[in-house]
Amino acid sequence: MADVQTLPPTTVTDLRHQVSGPVFVRGDAELADEVACFNTNGGVHDPAIVVGAANPDDVSAAVRFAAEHGLPVRVQATGHGPGPRAKNGMIVSTERLTTVQLDPTARRVTLGAGCQWHRIVTAAAPFGLAPITGSSVTVGAVGHTMGGGIGPLIRSHGFSSDWARGFRLVTANGQILTVDARTHPDLFWALRGGKGGFGIVTEMTLELPHIPVLYAGRLVFEGAANIEAALRAWVSWLPSAADDVSTSVALAPAHGPDAAGGQRLHLRFVYPGPAADGARLVAPLRGAAPTVQDTVREMPLAEVHSIHGDPVDPLPLQSFCTELTGIDQDFASAFLARVGPRTEAPFAESEIRHLGGVAAQDVVDPGAVGGRGGALMLRLVIEDPTVAPRASEIAAGLFADAGARKFSTTNVNFAGSMSKRPAFERSWPEPMRRQLAEVRAAYDPDGLFPFGPAPVQDAPPQAAVPPVPEAPTIRPRRIFDVRRWFGRHTGQPLR
Ligand SMILES: Cc1cc2nc3c(=O)[nH]c(=O)nc-3n(C[C@H](O)[C@H](O)[C@H](O)COP(=O)(O)OP(=O)(O)OC[C@H]3O[C@@H](n4cnc5c(N)ncnc54)[C@H](O)[C@@H]3O)c2cc1C
C-alpha cells in the first residue's frame, strides 16, 4: 500500500479541490484533533491522510482517491469504538454529516452518519417517537446500529438494528448505493450487525416506535448486605420478568458528596409504558432492600441516557465481556466473590444486562446480529489501563465460574477490538461470519476497508528488537456536553 507522503503534493491538492470538507495529511497540525477518539484506550490514529467529509459526495471522492492510490480506508464518527486505530492509509471522518430528516407521520428518520443518538432523541421526542438507542446518547448512531446495538429497551424493542430500514453506502469503487430490503438485500442484511468492511455509510433510515413515556430509572443500594440482598432478589426475579421490562445491575464505586465510599449496586429498570403499570412491575425489586437512591419514575425519552449514566467525558475504557445463557444464585455468589463490595476489584463497572424478550424472539428479518440468543450480558469495565492485567485475570476467573452457561457469541459492540482474532471469532456464529465474509468479498474485493484480524502468516525470521517509539500524546475528544443538553431538555441537573 502506498503512503501519501510518496504521492506528489499536487495529487492531494486535487483531492482538496474535489471535496468541500477539510483534507489533512500527516504533519498537519489539525490532523490529531480531527481523528481524536472518545475512547483513548486504543491509542491514537496515525493515518497518512484524513478527509473530513462534509457531504456524501466527499465520501465518494475520498474513497475513489484512496482506491486509486492503494490507501486502506477507515471511518470514524466519534471514536467510541475500541479500535484498532489506523497506522496508515486514509480516515474518513463523518462527524460533519449531521442531517436529521424526520417524518413523524411515517415514523421514520433519515440521519447523517455523523449523528450521535442525542440528535435523533431530541428531534423525535416531541412527536412521542423514540429511536432505539444504546445506553449512551453520545455514541454514533450508525456505528452502534451496524453492530446490532443493545440498549436500555433491548427486551421490549430488540436490537437497534431491528429498526433500520435502509442505508446509503459508498462502496469500494466510490459508488453511492441505496441499500434496503429490496435493492441490495445481502448488504442490507450485513449492515445490520456485521459491523464493518463493507464501505462507508453516509445515511441511515430508522423506523421510530411510538414511546411517549418511559417508567424508568435506577434503584441504588449501598452496603454489602443490601447489595447482596438486592442482587439475589434480582436474580430470583429474572425468570418472571415481563418481555417488555428491561433491567440490568451494575456494581460501581460510590461517587458524590453523599457516598459513604465502597461500592453501590445500581439496578436499572425500564418499562416503556405508564407509571401505574410500571410501579406494579418494579415493586418486587423496590422491596428487595433499602435504597439510597430511587430515580424510577415516569420520564420523557429525552432522559433515556440518565438510566445508565454512562461516562460523557473521554476515557481510556476497556471492557471484558461475555454473554450468558442463564444465571442462578451460585453465579451471584461468584459475582460477589470476584467483584463485589468486599473485594478490591479494580473495575469502574461490573455489569449484568438482562437480554432476551423480543430481542431473542423470531424477528422477521433479523440481520447479521451476533449474540442475539444470549440471555444475559456480563461486562466488566476498567478506566485505568494499568490495572488491565489484574482485571483480565479476575474476568477470566468469573467467566470460568459461568462454566457451561457462557454463551458461544458475544455481540460485536462489546466484544473488543476486531483486530484481535478471539474477539472477532466470538462475535458471530461461524456460518454467519462466513456469510459476512462473502458479502465483504462481493462489495470490497480488494479489501479497501480493512476489518477483522490480519490473516495468519508464517512466523517471520527473528529480527533485532526495534527501538520502542516514544508514546504519542493522546488527545481525547470531548464531543458533546450531555450535562448542558440534559439541563436544556429537562430543566433538571443530570443525576
Ligand atoms: C461509553 C460507551 C457506551 C456504549 N454503550 C453501548 C450500548 O449501550 N450498546 C451497544 O450496543 N454499544 C455500546 N457501546 C459500543 C458502541 O456502540 C460501539 O463502540 C460503536 O461502534 C461506536 O460507534 P461510533 O461511531 O460512536 O464510534 P467510532 O469509533 O467512530 O466507530 C466505530 C466503528 O463503527 C463503524 N462505523 C462508524 N461509522 C461508520 C460509517 N459511517 N460507515 C461504516 N462504518 C462505520 C466502523 O467500523 C468504526 O470503526 C458503547 C461504547 C462506549 C464507549
Coordinates of C-alpha atoms and ligand atoms in Angstrom, one line a residue:
M1 CA 0.0 0.0 0.0
A2 CA 1.3 3.5 -0.8
D3 CA 1.8 6.1 1.8
V4 CA 0.6 9.6 0.9
Q5 CA 4.0 11.2 1.5
T6 CA 5.1 9.3 -1.6
L7 CA 2.3 11.0 -3.6
P8 CA 3.1 14.2 -5.4
P9 CA 1.6 17.1 -3.3
T10 CA -0.4 18.2 -6.4
T11 CA -2.4 14.9 -6.1
V12 CA -3.5 15.9 -2.6
T13 CA -4.3 19.4 -3.8
D14 CA -6.5 17.9 -6.5
L15 CA -8.4 16.0 -3.8
R16 CA -8.8 19.2 -1.8
H17 CA -10.4 20.8 -4.8
Q18 CA -12.8 17.9 -5.2
V19 CA -14.2 17.9 -1.7
S20 CA -16.0 20.5 0.4
G21 CA -14.6 19.3 3.8
P22 CA -11.1 19.6 5.0
V23 CA -8.2 17.3 4.0
F24 CA -5.3 16.9 6.3
V25 CA -2.1 14.9 5.7
R26 CA 0.4 13.5 8.2
G27 CA 2.3 16.5 9.6
D28 CA -0.7 18.9 9.5
A29 CA -1.4 20.4 13.0
E30 CA -5.1 19.9 12.7
L31 CA -5.0 16.2 11.9
A32 CA -4.8 15.0 15.5
D33 CA -7.9 16.8 16.5
E34 CA -9.8 15.6 13.5
V35 CA -9.2 12.0 14.4
A36 CA -9.2 12.2 18.3
C37 CA -11.2 9.4 19.9
F38 CA -13.7 9.4 22.8
N39 CA -12.1 6.1 23.9
T40 CA -8.5 6.9 24.5
N41 CA -7.6 3.3 25.4
G42 CA -7.0 2.2 21.8
G43 CA -4.2 4.7 21.2
V44 CA -4.1 7.4 18.6
H45 CA -4.9 7.2 14.9
D46 CA -1.9 7.9 12.7
P47 CA -3.2 7.9 9.2
A48 CA -1.4 9.3 6.2
I49 CA -4.5 11.4 5.2
V50 CA -7.8 12.4 6.6
V51 CA -10.9 13.6 4.8
G52 CA -13.4 15.4 6.9
A53 CA -16.4 14.6 4.8
A54 CA -19.0 17.5 4.5
N55 CA -21.4 15.5 2.3
P56 CA -21.8 12.1 0.7
D57 CA -20.0 13.2 -2.4
D58 CA -17.0 14.0 -0.3
V59 CA -17.0 10.4 1.0
S60 CA -17.2 9.1 -2.6
A61 CA -14.4 11.3 -3.8
A62 CA -12.2 10.3 -0.8
V63 CA -12.8 6.6 -1.5
R64 CA -12.1 6.9 -5.2
F65 CA -8.8 8.7 -4.3
A66 CA -7.9 6.0 -1.8
A67 CA -8.6 3.2 -4.2
E68 CA -6.6 4.9 -6.9
H69 CA -3.6 5.3 -4.6
G70 CA -3.8 2.0 -2.8
L71 CA -4.7 3.5 0.6
P72 CA -6.7 1.4 3.1
V73 CA -9.8 3.4 4.3
R74 CA -11.2 3.5 7.8
V75 CA -14.1 5.5 9.1
Q76 CA -14.7 7.4 12.3
A77 CA -17.7 9.2 13.8
T78 CA -16.9 9.7 17.5
G79 CA -14.1 7.2 18.4
H80 CA -16.2 5.3 21.0
G81 CA -15.1 2.1 19.4
P82 CA -12.2 0.1 20.9
G83 CA -10.1 0.3 17.8
P84 CA -8.0 -0.8 16.0
R85 CA -6.5 2.6 15.3
A86 CA -5.2 3.4 11.9
K87 CA -1.4 3.4 11.4
N88 CA -1.5 4.2 7.7
G89 CA -3.9 4.9 4.8
M90 CA -6.9 7.2 5.0
I91 CA -9.5 8.0 7.6
V92 CA -12.8 9.4 6.5
S93 CA -14.3 11.4 9.4
T94 CA -18.1 11.6 9.3
E95 CA -18.7 14.0 12.2
R96 CA -19.9 16.8 9.9
L97 CA -22.7 14.6 8.4
T98 CA -25.3 15.5 10.9
T99 CA -28.5 16.0 9.0
V100 CA -31.7 14.7 10.6
Q101 CA -34.8 14.4 8.4
L102 CA -37.7 13.3 10.5
D103 CA -41.1 12.2 9.0
P104 CA -43.3 11.9 12.1
T105 CA -46.3 10.6 10.0
A106 CA -44.3 7.8 8.5
R107 CA -42.5 7.4 11.9
R108 CA -39.1 7.4 10.1
V109 CA -35.9 9.3 10.4
T110 CA -33.0 9.6 7.9
L111 CA -29.9 10.7 9.6
G112 CA -26.4 11.5 8.5
A113 CA -23.6 9.2 9.5
G114 CA -22.1 11.6 12.0
C115 CA -25.2 11.8 14.2
Q116 CA -24.9 10.9 17.8
W117 CA -28.0 9.4 19.3
H118 CA -29.0 12.6 21.2
R119 CA -29.8 14.4 17.9
I120 CA -32.4 11.9 17.0
V121 CA -33.8 11.5 20.5
T122 CA -34.2 15.3 20.6
A123 CA -35.8 15.5 17.2
A124 CA -38.2 12.6 17.7
A125 CA -39.3 13.2 21.4
P126 CA -41.8 16.0 20.7
F127 CA -43.8 13.5 18.5
G128 CA -43.8 10.8 21.1
L129 CA -41.4 8.8 19.0
A130 CA -38.1 7.3 20.0
P131 CA -35.0 5.8 18.3
I132 CA -33.9 2.5 19.9
T133 CA -30.7 3.8 21.3
G134 CA -27.8 2.4 23.3
S135 CA -27.3 3.4 26.9
S136 CA -25.2 6.4 25.9
V137 CA -26.5 9.2 23.6
T138 CA -23.1 10.4 22.6
V139 CA -22.3 7.1 20.8
G140 CA -22.6 7.4 17.0
A141 CA -26.0 6.0 15.8
V142 CA -24.6 4.4 12.6
G143 CA -21.5 2.7 14.2
H144 CA -23.8 1.4 17.1
T145 CA -26.5 0.1 14.8
M146 CA -24.0 -1.6 12.4
G147 CA -23.1 -3.8 15.4
G148 CA -26.7 -4.6 16.3
G149 CA -27.0 -2.3 19.3
I150 CA -28.0 -3.4 22.8
G151 CA -29.8 -0.6 24.7
P152 CA -32.0 0.2 27.7
L153 CA -35.1 -1.1 25.7
I154 CA -33.5 -4.3 24.5
R155 CA -36.2 -6.6 25.8
S156 CA -39.2 -4.6 24.7
H157 CA -37.9 -3.3 21.4
G158 CA -35.0 -5.6 20.4
F159 CA -31.7 -4.5 18.9
S160 CA -31.3 -1.0 17.4
S161 CA -30.6 -2.7 14.0
D162 CA -34.0 -4.3 14.1
W163 CA -35.3 -0.8 13.4
A164 CA -33.0 0.0 10.5
R165 CA -34.9 0.3 7.2
G166 CA -32.2 1.5 4.8
F167 CA -28.8 2.9 4.2
R168 CA -26.8 4.9 1.7
L169 CA -23.4 3.4 1.3
V170 CA -20.3 4.4 -0.6
T171 CA -18.7 1.2 -1.9
A172 CA -15.0 0.5 -2.7
N173 CA -15.4 1.9 -6.2
G174 CA -16.8 5.2 -4.9
Q175 CA -20.4 4.4 -6.0
I176 CA -23.2 5.5 -3.7
L177 CA -25.7 2.7 -3.3
T178 CA -29.2 2.8 -1.8
V179 CA -29.3 -0.3 0.4
D180 CA -32.6 -1.7 1.7
A181 CA -34.6 -5.0 1.8
R182 CA -35.3 -4.8 -1.9
T183 CA -32.3 -3.2 -3.6
H184 CA -29.3 -5.0 -2.1
P185 CA -30.7 -7.5 0.4
D186 CA -27.3 -9.1 1.0
L187 CA -25.8 -5.8 2.0
F188 CA -28.9 -4.8 4.0
W189 CA -28.6 -8.0 6.0
A190 CA -24.8 -7.4 6.6
L191 CA -25.0 -3.8 7.6
R192 CA -27.5 -4.7 10.4
G193 CA -25.0 -6.4 12.7
G194 CA -22.0 -7.2 10.6
K195 CA -20.2 -4.0 11.8
G196 CA -17.5 -3.2 9.1
G197 CA -15.6 -3.9 6.0
F198 CA -18.5 -3.2 3.5
G199 CA -18.0 0.5 2.7
I200 CA -18.9 3.8 4.3
V201 CA -22.5 4.5 5.3
T202 CA -23.4 8.1 4.7
E203 CA -27.0 7.9 5.8
M204 CA -29.3 5.5 7.7
T205 CA -33.1 5.4 7.9
L206 CA -34.7 4.1 11.1
E207 CA -38.2 3.3 11.9
L208 CA -39.2 5.0 15.2
P209 CA -41.6 3.3 17.6
H210 CA -44.2 5.3 19.4
I211 CA -42.9 5.6 23.0
P212 CA -44.3 8.8 24.5
V213 CA -43.2 8.0 28.0
L214 CA -40.9 5.6 30.0
Y215 CA -41.3 4.4 33.5
A216 CA -37.6 4.0 34.3
G217 CA -34.6 4.9 36.4
R218 CA -32.3 3.4 38.9
L219 CA -32.6 1.8 42.3
V220 CA -29.3 2.2 44.1
F221 CA -28.2 0.0 47.0
E222 CA -25.3 0.6 49.4
G223 CA -23.6 -1.6 51.9
A224 CA -22.5 -5.2 51.4
A225 CA -25.6 -6.8 53.0
N226 CA -28.1 -4.6 51.0
I227 CA -26.1 -5.1 47.8
E228 CA -26.2 -8.9 48.2
A229 CA -29.9 -8.9 49.1
A230 CA -30.8 -6.7 46.0
L231 CA -28.6 -8.8 43.6
R232 CA -30.1 -12.1 44.8
A233 CA -33.6 -10.7 44.6
W234 CA -33.0 -9.6 41.0
V235 CA -31.6 -13.0 40.1
S236 CA -34.6 -14.8 41.6
W237 CA -37.0 -12.3 39.9
L238 CA -35.5 -12.7 36.3
P239 CA -37.4 -15.8 35.2
S240 CA -40.7 -13.9 35.9
A241 CA -39.6 -10.7 34.2
A242 CA -42.2 -9.5 31.6
D243 CA -40.9 -9.3 28.0
D244 CA -41.4 -5.5 27.9
V245 CA -39.3 -4.9 31.0
S246 CA -35.6 -4.4 30.6
T247 CA -33.3 -4.4 33.6
S248 CA -29.6 -4.6 34.4
V249 CA -27.4 -4.4 37.5
A250 CA -24.1 -2.7 37.8
L251 CA -21.6 -2.6 40.7
A252 CA -19.7 0.7 40.7
P253 CA -17.6 2.6 43.2
A254 CA -19.7 5.2 45.0
H255 CA -19.1 8.8 43.9
G256 CA -20.5 12.1 45.1
P257 CA -20.8 14.0 48.3
D258 CA -23.4 11.7 49.9
A259 CA -21.5 8.5 49.1
A260 CA -20.1 6.5 52.0
G261 CA -17.3 5.0 49.9
G262 CA -17.1 1.4 48.8
Q263 CA -19.4 0.2 46.1
R264 CA -23.0 0.7 45.1
L265 CA -25.3 -1.6 43.2
H266 CA -27.4 0.2 40.5
L267 CA -30.4 -1.8 39.5
R268 CA -31.8 -0.1 36.3
F269 CA -35.4 -0.6 35.4
V270 CA -37.0 0.3 32.1
Y271 CA -40.7 -0.1 31.1
P272 CA -42.0 1.7 28.0
G273 CA -45.4 2.4 29.4
P274 CA -47.4 4.3 32.0
A275 CA -46.5 4.8 35.7
A276 CA -49.3 2.7 37.1
D277 CA -48.2 -0.5 35.3
G278 CA -44.6 0.3 35.8
A279 CA -44.9 0.8 39.5
R280 CA -46.6 -2.6 39.8
L281 CA -43.8 -4.2 37.7
V282 CA -40.9 -2.7 39.7
A283 CA -42.5 -3.4 43.1
P284 CA -40.7 -6.7 43.8
L285 CA -37.3 -5.1 43.0
R286 CA -38.1 -1.9 45.0
G287 CA -38.7 -4.0 48.0
A288 CA -35.5 -6.1 47.8
A289 CA -33.5 -3.9 50.2
P290 CA -33.4 -0.3 51.4
T291 CA -32.2 2.1 48.7
V292 CA -30.0 5.1 48.9
Q293 CA -31.5 6.4 45.7
D294 CA -34.6 5.6 43.8
T295 CA -35.0 7.5 40.5
V296 CA -37.5 5.1 38.9
R297 CA -40.4 7.3 37.7
E298 CA -42.3 8.4 34.6
M299 CA -39.7 10.1 32.5
P300 CA -39.5 11.6 29.0
L301 CA -37.5 9.8 26.3
A302 CA -35.1 12.8 26.4
E303 CA -33.8 11.4 29.7
V304 CA -33.0 7.9 28.4
H305 CA -29.2 8.3 28.9
S306 CA -29.8 9.0 32.6
I307 CA -30.8 5.4 33.2
H308 CA -27.3 4.0 32.9
G309 CA -25.4 7.3 33.4
D310 CA -22.6 6.3 31.1
P311 CA -19.4 8.5 31.0
V312 CA -19.7 11.6 28.9
D313 CA -16.1 12.7 29.1
P314 CA -13.4 10.8 27.1
L315 CA -11.7 7.9 29.0
P316 CA -9.4 5.0 28.4
L317 CA -12.1 2.4 28.6
Q318 CA -11.6 -1.4 28.3
S319 CA -14.2 -4.0 28.8
F320 CA -14.2 -7.7 29.4
C321 CA -17.4 -9.2 28.2
T322 CA -19.3 -12.4 27.6
E323 CA -22.9 -13.3 27.1
L324 CA -24.5 -16.0 29.3
T325 CA -27.4 -18.4 28.7
G326 CA -28.6 -18.1 32.3
I327 CA -27.8 -17.1 35.8
D328 CA -28.5 -18.5 39.3
Q329 CA -27.7 -17.9 42.9
D330 CA -24.4 -19.8 42.6
F331 CA -23.3 -17.3 39.9
A332 CA -24.5 -14.4 42.1
S333 CA -22.2 -15.8 44.8
A334 CA -19.3 -16.0 42.3
F335 CA -20.0 -12.4 41.1
L336 CA -19.9 -11.1 44.6
A337 CA -16.8 -13.1 45.5
R338 CA -14.9 -11.8 42.4
V339 CA -16.0 -8.2 42.0
G340 CA -18.4 -7.5 45.0
P341 CA -18.2 -4.9 47.7
R342 CA -15.9 -7.0 49.9
T343 CA -13.3 -7.2 47.2
E344 CA -10.6 -4.9 45.9
A345 CA -11.7 -5.5 42.3
P346 CA -10.4 -2.7 40.1
F347 CA -13.5 -2.2 37.9
A348 CA -15.2 1.1 37.2
E349 CA -18.4 -1.0 36.5
S350 CA -19.3 -4.7 36.8
E351 CA -22.5 -5.0 34.9
I352 CA -25.0 -7.8 34.0
R353 CA -27.7 -6.8 31.4
H354 CA -30.8 -8.9 31.0
L355 CA -31.2 -9.7 27.3
G356 CA -33.9 -11.8 25.7
G357 CA -37.5 -10.6 25.5
V358 CA -38.4 -9.6 21.9
A359 CA -34.7 -9.4 21.0
A360 CA -34.5 -13.2 21.2
Q361 CA -37.8 -14.0 19.6
D362 CA -38.5 -14.8 16.0
V363 CA -37.6 -11.5 14.4
V364 CA -38.8 -11.4 10.8
D365 CA -35.7 -10.1 9.2
P366 CA -33.0 -10.2 11.9
G367 CA -29.9 -9.0 10.1
A368 CA -26.4 -10.2 10.9
V369 CA -26.6 -9.6 14.7
G370 CA -24.3 -11.8 16.7
G371 CA -25.2 -12.7 20.2
R372 CA -29.0 -12.5 19.7
G373 CA -29.6 -15.7 21.6
G374 CA -27.8 -14.8 24.8
A375 CA -30.0 -14.4 28.0
L376 CA -27.7 -12.0 29.7
M377 CA -24.5 -10.0 29.1
L378 CA -21.8 -9.8 31.7
R379 CA -19.4 -6.9 31.3
L380 CA -16.5 -5.7 33.4
V381 CA -15.1 -2.3 32.6
I382 CA -11.9 -0.6 33.6
E383 CA -10.9 3.1 33.1
D384 CA -7.3 2.7 34.1
P385 CA -5.1 0.8 31.7
T386 CA -2.5 0.0 34.4
V387 CA -5.0 -2.4 36.1
A388 CA -5.6 -4.3 32.9
P389 CA -3.6 -7.4 33.8
R390 CA -5.3 -7.9 37.2
A391 CA -8.7 -7.1 35.7
S392 CA -8.2 -9.6 32.9
E393 CA -7.3 -12.3 35.5
I394 CA -10.4 -11.6 37.5
A395 CA -12.6 -11.5 34.4
A396 CA -11.2 -14.9 33.3
G397 CA -12.0 -16.4 36.7
L398 CA -15.6 -15.1 36.6
F399 CA -16.1 -16.3 33.1
A400 CA -14.8 -19.7 34.1
D401 CA -17.3 -19.6 37.1
A402 CA -20.0 -19.2 34.5
G403 CA -18.9 -22.6 33.1
A404 CA -21.4 -24.1 30.6
R405 CA -23.6 -21.0 30.9
K406 CA -21.1 -19.0 28.9
F407 CA -22.9 -18.3 25.5
S408 CA -21.0 -19.0 22.4
T409 CA -21.2 -15.5 20.9
T410 CA -20.8 -12.0 22.3
N411 CA -22.3 -9.1 20.5
V412 CA -19.6 -7.3 18.5
N413 CA -20.3 -3.9 20.1
F414 CA -19.0 -5.3 23.4
A415 CA -16.5 -8.0 22.1
G416 CA -13.5 -5.7 21.9
S417 CA -11.1 -4.8 19.1
M418 CA -11.9 -6.6 15.9
S419 CA -8.1 -6.8 15.1
K420 CA -7.9 -9.5 17.8
R421 CA -8.9 -12.9 16.4
P422 CA -10.6 -14.2 19.6
A423 CA -12.9 -11.1 19.8
F424 CA -13.6 -11.3 16.0
E425 CA -14.4 -15.0 16.1
R426 CA -16.7 -14.9 19.0
S427 CA -18.8 -12.0 17.6
W428 CA -20.8 -14.1 15.2
P429 CA -21.5 -17.8 14.8
E430 CA -19.2 -19.4 12.2
P431 CA -21.8 -19.7 9.4
M432 CA -22.8 -16.0 9.9
R433 CA -19.1 -15.0 9.9
R434 CA -18.6 -16.9 6.6
Q435 CA -21.6 -15.3 5.0
L436 CA -20.4 -11.8 6.1
A437 CA -17.0 -12.5 4.6
E438 CA -18.8 -13.4 1.3
V439 CA -20.6 -10.1 1.3
R440 CA -17.4 -8.2 2.0
A441 CA -15.7 -10.0 -0.8
A442 CA -18.5 -9.2 -3.2
Y443 CA -18.6 -5.4 -2.5
D444 CA -14.9 -4.9 -1.5
P445 CA -12.9 -7.5 -3.4
D446 CA -9.6 -5.8 -2.9
G447 CA -10.0 -5.2 0.9
L448 CA -10.0 -1.4 0.7
F449 CA -11.9 -1.3 4.0
P450 CA -9.8 -3.4 6.4
F451 CA -11.8 -5.3 9.0
G452 CA -11.0 -8.1 11.3
P453 CA -7.7 -9.7 12.3
A454 CA -4.7 -9.8 10.0
P455 CA -4.5 -13.1 8.1
V456 CA -2.3 -15.7 9.8
Q457 CA 1.1 -15.7 8.3
D458 CA 4.2 -17.9 8.7
A459 CA 6.4 -16.7 11.6
P460 CA 8.9 -14.1 10.2
P461 CA 12.6 -14.7 10.8
Q462 CA 13.8 -13.4 14.2
A463 CA 14.7 -9.7 13.8
A464 CA 16.6 -7.4 16.1
V465 CA 14.2 -5.8 18.6
P466 CA 13.3 -2.4 17.2
P467 CA 13.7 0.7 19.5
V468 CA 10.5 1.5 21.4
P469 CA 9.0 4.6 19.8
E470 CA 8.0 7.5 22.0
A471 CA 4.4 7.2 23.1
P472 CA 2.3 9.6 21.1
T473 CA 0.3 12.1 23.1
I474 CA -3.4 11.1 23.2
R475 CA -5.8 13.9 22.6
P476 CA -9.2 12.8 23.8
R477 CA -12.4 14.0 22.1
R478 CA -15.0 15.8 24.2
I479 CA -17.7 15.7 21.6
F480 CA -20.8 16.7 23.3
D481 CA -21.8 18.3 26.6
V482 CA -24.5 15.9 27.8
R483 CA -24.9 17.9 31.0
R484 CA -25.9 21.1 29.2
W485 CA -28.1 19.2 26.8
F486 CA -29.9 17.4 29.7
G487 CA -30.4 20.7 31.5
R488 CA -31.8 22.3 28.4
H489 CA -34.2 19.5 27.7
T490 CA -35.4 18.6 31.2
G491 CA -34.8 21.7 33.3
Q492 CA -33.1 19.5 35.9
P493 CA -29.5 18.7 36.7
L494 CA -28.1 15.3 35.5
R495 CA -28.3 12.7 38.2
Ligands
LIG1 C1 -19.4 4.8 26.8 C2 -19.9 3.8 25.8 C3 -21.2 3.3 25.9 C4 -21.6 2.3 25.0 N1 -22.9 1.8 25.1 C5 -23.3 0.9 24.2 C6 -24.6 0.3 24.4 O1 -25.4 0.6 25.3 N2 -25.0 -0.6 23.5 C7 -24.2 -1.0 22.4 O2 -24.6 -1.8 21.6 N3 -22.9 -0.5 22.3 C8 -22.5 0.4 23.2 N4 -21.2 0.9 23.0 C9 -20.4 0.4 21.9 C10 -20.6 1.3 20.7 O3 -21.9 1.1 20.2 C11 -19.7 0.9 19.6 O4 -18.3 1.1 20.0 C12 -19.9 1.7 18.3 O5 -19.1 1.1 17.3 C13 -19.5 3.2 18.4 O6 -19.8 3.8 17.2 P1 -19.2 5.3 17.0 O7 -19.5 5.6 15.6 O8 -19.6 6.2 18.1 O9 -17.6 5.0 17.2 P2 -16.4 5.1 16.1 O10 -15.2 4.6 17.0 O11 -16.3 6.4 15.5 O12 -16.8 3.9 15.1 C14 -16.6 2.6 15.5 C15 -16.8 1.7 14.3 O13 -18.1 1.8 13.7 C16 -18.0 1.6 12.3 N5 -18.6 2.8 11.7 C17 -18.9 4.0 12.3 N6 -19.4 4.9 11.4 C18 -19.5 4.2 10.2 C19 -19.9 4.5 8.9 N7 -20.4 5.7 8.6 N8 -19.8 3.6 7.9 C20 -19.2 2.4 8.2 N9 -18.8 2.0 9.4 C21 -18.9 2.9 10.4 C22 -16.6 1.4 12.0 O14 -16.3 0.0 12.0 C23 -15.9 2.1 13.1 O15 -14.6 1.6 13.3 C24 -20.7 1.9 24.0 C25 -19.4 2.4 23.9 C26 -19.0 3.3 24.8 C27 -17.6 3.8 24.7

